[in-house]
Short mmCIF file of C-alpha atoms in Angstrom, two decimals:
data_model
loop_
_atom_site.label_atom_id
_atom_site.label_comp_id
_atom_site.label_asym_id
_atom_site.label_seq_id
_atom_site.Cartn_x
_atom_site.Cartn_y
_atom_site.Cartn_z
CA MET A 1 93.40 -65.79 -12.02
CA LEU A 2 92.46 -63.28 -13.95
CA ARG A 3 92.02 -63.42 -18.00
CA VAL A 4 92.39 -59.83 -18.83
CA LEU A 5 92.08 -57.29 -22.11
CA ALA A 6 93.75 -53.85 -21.85
CA VAL A 7 93.02 -51.55 -24.97
CA ASP A 8 94.44 -48.64 -25.95
CA ASP A 9 95.19 -47.03 -29.13
CA GLU A 10 98.11 -45.77 -28.14
CA GLU A 11 101.23 -48.90 -28.50
CA PRO A 12 103.91 -47.69 -25.69
CA ALA A 13 101.38 -47.15 -23.09
CA LEU A 14 99.15 -50.29 -24.15
CA GLU A 15 102.92 -52.39 -23.85
CA GLU A 16 103.71 -51.20 -20.42
CA LEU A 17 100.03 -51.86 -19.24
CA LEU A 18 100.82 -55.33 -20.53
CA TYR A 19 104.34 -55.78 -19.12
CA LEU A 20 102.57 -54.06 -15.33
CA LEU A 21 100.08 -56.66 -15.54
CA ARG A 22 101.43 -59.97 -16.82
CA ALA A 23 103.90 -59.08 -13.80
CA ASP A 24 101.03 -59.27 -11.14
CA PRO A 25 100.76 -63.39 -10.46
CA ARG A 26 96.60 -62.67 -10.03
CA ILE A 27 96.72 -62.37 -13.98
CA ARG A 28 96.41 -65.73 -15.39
CA SER A 29 96.49 -63.84 -19.16
CA ALA A 30 96.96 -60.02 -20.05
CA GLU A 31 95.81 -59.57 -23.81
CA GLY A 32 95.68 -56.15 -25.77
CA ALA A 33 93.72 -54.33 -28.42
CA THR A 34 94.60 -51.25 -30.13
CA GLY A 35 90.87 -49.91 -30.03
CA ALA A 36 87.36 -49.97 -29.51
CA THR A 37 86.21 -52.17 -32.54
CA GLU A 38 88.73 -54.39 -32.16
CA ALA A 39 87.93 -55.13 -27.85
CA LEU A 40 84.33 -55.13 -28.99
CA ARG A 41 84.64 -57.82 -30.99
CA ARG A 42 86.90 -59.94 -28.88
CA ILE A 43 84.60 -58.82 -26.21
CA GLY A 44 81.78 -60.07 -28.21
CA SER A 45 83.22 -63.07 -29.24
CA ALA A 46 84.28 -64.06 -25.49
CA VAL A 47 80.53 -63.53 -23.70
CA GLU A 48 79.16 -65.76 -26.40
CA ALA A 49 81.96 -68.72 -26.20
CA GLY A 50 80.92 -68.58 -21.96
CA PRO A 51 82.98 -68.10 -19.25
CA ASP A 52 84.82 -71.83 -19.60
CA ASP A 53 86.11 -70.83 -23.21
CA PRO A 54 90.16 -70.07 -23.18
CA SER A 55 88.72 -66.78 -24.73
CA ALA A 56 86.97 -65.65 -21.54
CA ILE A 57 87.37 -62.05 -19.87
CA ASP A 58 87.09 -61.19 -16.72
CA VAL A 59 87.92 -57.66 -16.66
CA VAL A 60 88.90 -54.81 -19.23
CA PHE A 61 91.62 -52.17 -18.84
CA LEU A 62 90.37 -49.69 -20.47
CA ASP A 63 91.71 -46.09 -21.59
CA ILE A 64 89.01 -43.49 -22.39
CA HIS A 65 91.04 -41.36 -25.23
CA MET A 66 90.97 -43.20 -27.92
CA ALA A 67 90.46 -42.74 -32.08
CA GLY A 68 86.79 -43.57 -33.16
CA LEU A 69 84.29 -44.83 -30.21
CA THR A 70 85.93 -43.90 -26.37
CA GLY A 71 86.52 -46.10 -23.78
CA LEU A 72 83.35 -44.50 -22.35
CA ASP A 73 81.32 -45.53 -24.91
CA VAL A 74 82.62 -49.08 -24.77
CA ALA A 75 81.67 -49.04 -21.37
CA GLN A 76 78.12 -48.29 -22.28
CA LEU A 77 77.70 -50.42 -25.01
CA LEU A 78 79.10 -53.20 -22.85
CA ALA A 79 76.20 -53.07 -20.22
CA GLY A 80 74.23 -54.30 -22.95
CA PHE A 81 75.66 -57.65 -22.29
CA ALA A 82 74.01 -60.44 -20.34
CA ALA A 83 77.19 -61.30 -18.74
CA PRO A 84 80.14 -58.75 -19.38
CA PRO A 85 83.21 -58.36 -17.71
CA LEU A 86 84.10 -56.19 -15.41
CA ILE A 87 85.88 -52.13 -16.39
CA VAL A 88 88.23 -50.44 -14.91
CA PHE A 89 89.77 -47.44 -16.51
CA VAL A 90 93.28 -46.19 -17.03
CA THR A 91 93.21 -42.50 -18.22
CA ALA A 92 95.32 -39.81 -18.14
CA HIS A 93 92.13 -37.48 -17.63
CA GLU A 94 90.67 -37.57 -13.92
CA GLY A 95 87.84 -35.42 -15.14
CA PHE A 96 86.10 -38.30 -16.29
CA ALA A 97 85.95 -40.10 -12.92
CA VAL A 98 81.76 -39.47 -12.59
CA GLN A 99 80.81 -41.33 -15.44
CA ALA A 100 83.08 -44.45 -14.76
CA PHE A 101 81.06 -43.99 -11.07
CA ASP A 102 77.79 -44.12 -13.55
CA LEU A 103 78.82 -46.37 -15.33
CA LYS A 104 80.19 -48.77 -12.42
CA ALA A 105 83.71 -49.04 -12.60
CA VAL A 106 85.37 -51.27 -10.61
CA ASP A 107 88.29 -48.80 -10.17
CA TYR A 108 89.80 -45.77 -11.75
CA VAL A 109 93.57 -45.49 -12.33
CA LEU A 110 95.36 -42.68 -13.25
CA LYS A 111 98.53 -42.16 -15.98
CA PRO A 112 101.24 -42.50 -15.72
CA VAL A 113 100.48 -45.84 -14.47
CA ARG A 114 102.43 -47.17 -10.58
CA ARG A 115 102.68 -50.73 -10.26
CA GLU A 116 101.23 -50.32 -6.95
CA ARG A 117 98.21 -48.83 -7.54
CA LEU A 118 97.60 -51.40 -10.64
CA ALA A 119 97.98 -53.66 -8.69
CA GLU A 120 95.28 -51.99 -6.11
CA ALA A 121 92.65 -52.14 -8.74
CA VAL A 122 93.37 -55.33 -9.37
CA ARG A 123 93.28 -56.23 -5.89
CA ARG A 124 89.30 -55.18 -6.53
CA VAL A 125 88.95 -57.04 -8.68
CA ALA A 126 89.70 -60.42 -8.05
CA GLU A 127 87.56 -59.77 -4.64
CA GLN A 128 84.40 -59.20 -7.05
CA VAL A 129 85.45 -61.82 -9.36
CA GLY A 130 86.50 -64.38 -6.88
CA ASP A 131 83.22 -65.51 -4.98
CA ARG A 132 80.64 -65.35 -7.83
CA SER A 133 77.74 -66.02 -5.14
CA ALA A 134 78.61 -63.02 -2.81
CA PRO A 135 76.56 -59.80 -4.94
CA VAL A 136 78.73 -57.19 -6.70
CA LEU A 137 79.10 -54.03 -5.55
CA ASP A 138 77.04 -51.34 -7.22
CA THR A 139 79.42 -48.74 -7.11
CA ALA A 140 77.01 -46.18 -8.35
CA ASN A 141 74.62 -46.64 -5.36
CA ASP A 142 77.04 -46.87 -2.98
CA GLN A 143 79.95 -45.29 -3.69
CA ILE A 144 81.31 -41.67 -5.28
CA PRO A 145 84.87 -41.13 -6.16
CA VAL A 146 87.39 -38.40 -5.60
CA GLU A 147 90.49 -37.23 -6.15
CA LEU A 148 92.80 -37.65 -3.61
CA GLY A 149 96.87 -36.73 -4.05
CA GLY A 150 96.52 -37.74 -7.75
CA VAL A 151 94.67 -40.95 -7.07
CA ILE A 152 91.03 -41.38 -7.75
CA ARG A 153 89.18 -43.23 -4.29
CA PHE A 154 85.85 -44.47 -3.53
CA ILE A 155 84.28 -43.49 -0.23
CA PRO A 156 80.94 -44.80 0.84
CA ILE A 157 78.08 -42.46 0.09
CA ASP A 158 77.43 -43.11 3.97
CA ASP A 159 80.51 -41.39 5.31
CA ILE A 160 78.96 -38.46 3.73
CA ALA A 161 77.37 -35.89 6.72
CA TYR A 162 76.71 -32.84 4.25
CA ALA A 163 77.64 -31.23 1.12
CA GLU A 164 78.72 -28.04 -0.23
CA ALA A 165 77.98 -26.53 -3.49
CA GLN A 166 81.17 -24.68 -5.16
CA GLY A 167 79.82 -23.56 -8.05
CA ASP A 168 79.48 -26.28 -10.55
CA TYR A 169 81.60 -28.74 -7.96
CA ALA A 170 80.10 -29.96 -4.65
CA ARG A 171 82.37 -30.23 -1.72
CA LEU A 172 81.50 -33.74 0.43
CA HIS A 173 82.62 -33.65 4.26
CA THR A 174 82.71 -36.74 5.97
CA ALA A 175 83.98 -37.11 9.39
CA THR A 176 87.76 -37.10 8.34
CA GLY A 177 87.68 -34.65 6.32
CA SER A 178 85.89 -33.31 2.84
CA HIS A 179 86.31 -34.09 -0.60
CA LEU A 180 85.48 -31.66 -3.88
CA VAL A 181 83.63 -33.78 -6.92
CA ARG A 182 83.27 -32.15 -9.99
CA VAL A 183 79.58 -32.93 -9.91
CA PRO A 184 76.49 -30.24 -9.48
CA LEU A 185 74.84 -30.25 -5.82
CA THR A 186 71.50 -30.50 -7.69
CA THR A 187 72.81 -33.75 -9.27
CA LEU A 188 73.55 -35.21 -6.46
CA GLU A 189 70.31 -34.56 -4.70
CA GLU A 190 68.46 -36.49 -7.01
CA ARG A 191 70.88 -39.17 -6.97
CA TRP A 192 70.88 -39.30 -3.22
CA ARG A 193 67.43 -38.58 -2.35
CA SER A 194 66.36 -42.23 -1.77
CA ARG A 195 69.56 -42.36 0.80
CA GLY A 196 67.60 -40.14 3.42
CA PHE A 197 69.91 -37.10 1.54
CA VAL A 198 67.54 -33.51 1.56
CA ARG A 199 68.12 -30.05 0.45
CA ILE A 200 67.96 -27.28 3.11
CA HIS A 201 69.54 -24.26 1.24
CA ARG A 202 70.85 -24.02 -2.25
CA ARG A 203 74.36 -24.28 -0.55
CA HIS A 204 73.81 -27.28 1.12
CA LEU A 205 72.56 -31.07 1.08
CA VAL A 206 72.76 -33.45 4.54
CA ALA A 207 72.17 -36.58 5.36
CA LEU A 208 68.68 -36.61 7.47
CA GLY A 209 70.74 -38.91 9.80
CA ARG A 210 73.62 -37.24 10.91
CA ILE A 211 71.95 -33.79 12.37
CA ASP A 212 72.31 -33.94 15.80
CA GLU A 213 70.18 -30.72 16.52
CA LEU A 214 67.88 -28.59 15.14
CA ARG A 215 67.87 -24.78 16.41
CA LEU A 216 65.66 -22.10 15.80
CA ASP A 217 66.44 -18.55 16.71
CA ALA A 218 64.01 -15.50 16.24
CA GLY A 219 62.23 -17.36 13.38
CA SER A 220 65.48 -18.43 11.41
CA MET A 221 66.02 -22.51 11.85
CA SER A 222 69.27 -23.97 11.83
CA VAL A 223 70.70 -28.03 11.99
CA CYS A 224 74.01 -28.82 13.55
CA ILE A 225 75.71 -31.77 12.20
CA GLY A 226 79.36 -32.64 14.23
CA THR A 227 80.82 -28.96 14.76
CA ALA A 228 79.14 -27.37 11.59
CA GLU A 229 75.87 -25.07 11.96
CA LEU A 230 73.88 -24.69 8.58
CA ALA A 231 71.18 -22.67 7.76
CA VAL A 232 68.58 -23.73 6.69
CA SER A 233 66.62 -21.68 4.47
CA ARG A 234 63.16 -20.59 4.28
CA ARG A 235 61.83 -22.27 1.54
CA HIS A 236 63.06 -25.89 3.16
CA ALA A 237 62.65 -24.75 6.13
CA ARG A 238 58.94 -26.64 6.89
CA ALA A 239 59.67 -29.82 4.98
CA LEU A 240 62.89 -30.28 6.91
CA ARG A 241 61.40 -29.69 10.39
CA ASP A 242 58.23 -32.07 8.98
CA LEU A 243 60.89 -35.19 7.92
CA LEU A 244 62.35 -34.80 11.36
CA MET A 245 58.79 -35.07 13.37
CA ARG A 246 58.62 -38.42 11.13
CA ARG A 247 61.51 -39.77 11.58
CA THR A 248 61.25 -38.99 15.48
CA GLY A 249 57.62 -40.13 15.31
CA ARG A 250 56.03 -37.29 16.53
#
């Protein structure tokens, strides 16, 4: 049974969110705060009192755009707490999903809030709160948020075969389709280097383990990943070949 604090500086939106949360049988209590300052005061008191105190908070459903401190500011401050509550962002703006992913949010729900979408967010929170002995999923390391039909979903990074630069965006290619995210390819390269992703061209970042073939043709090089054939630039050719040789033990 979850203990919830919902934060939104627009009272009608806050009341609607609280109404939906209180109707969920997995919610023990749902209280509201109309701003960041009030929310931080209540969360600080709850953390100091401990998890068994009646004021304890398991999760904060947090708006992003608020007067004064934003929801992202609140989340950054909570990251400094010894045992902070989980965070679900509830916002009308889909453009902050990457920041939410960096701040290890459990979910990112778009307004207007649909009952079934909120229920999915509650399910995700309940999974993490339900078994304290299980390792908490590190969203920032294991998943990336993408927009699918107006809903933010988190897809496993291990499902991504390669990423393609599209201006300040990147298109992520998986076995089941592709997803456009508002993150430059250079940023993904830095974040995912330790996960086996390598730059092969100014336009492409690939998962080394997903390469099926390395092709050489009249001095040019390309890699095959599924049905896609991607050019390897001269700048990256030698490094890629060395990585593949080490991977195969040759």
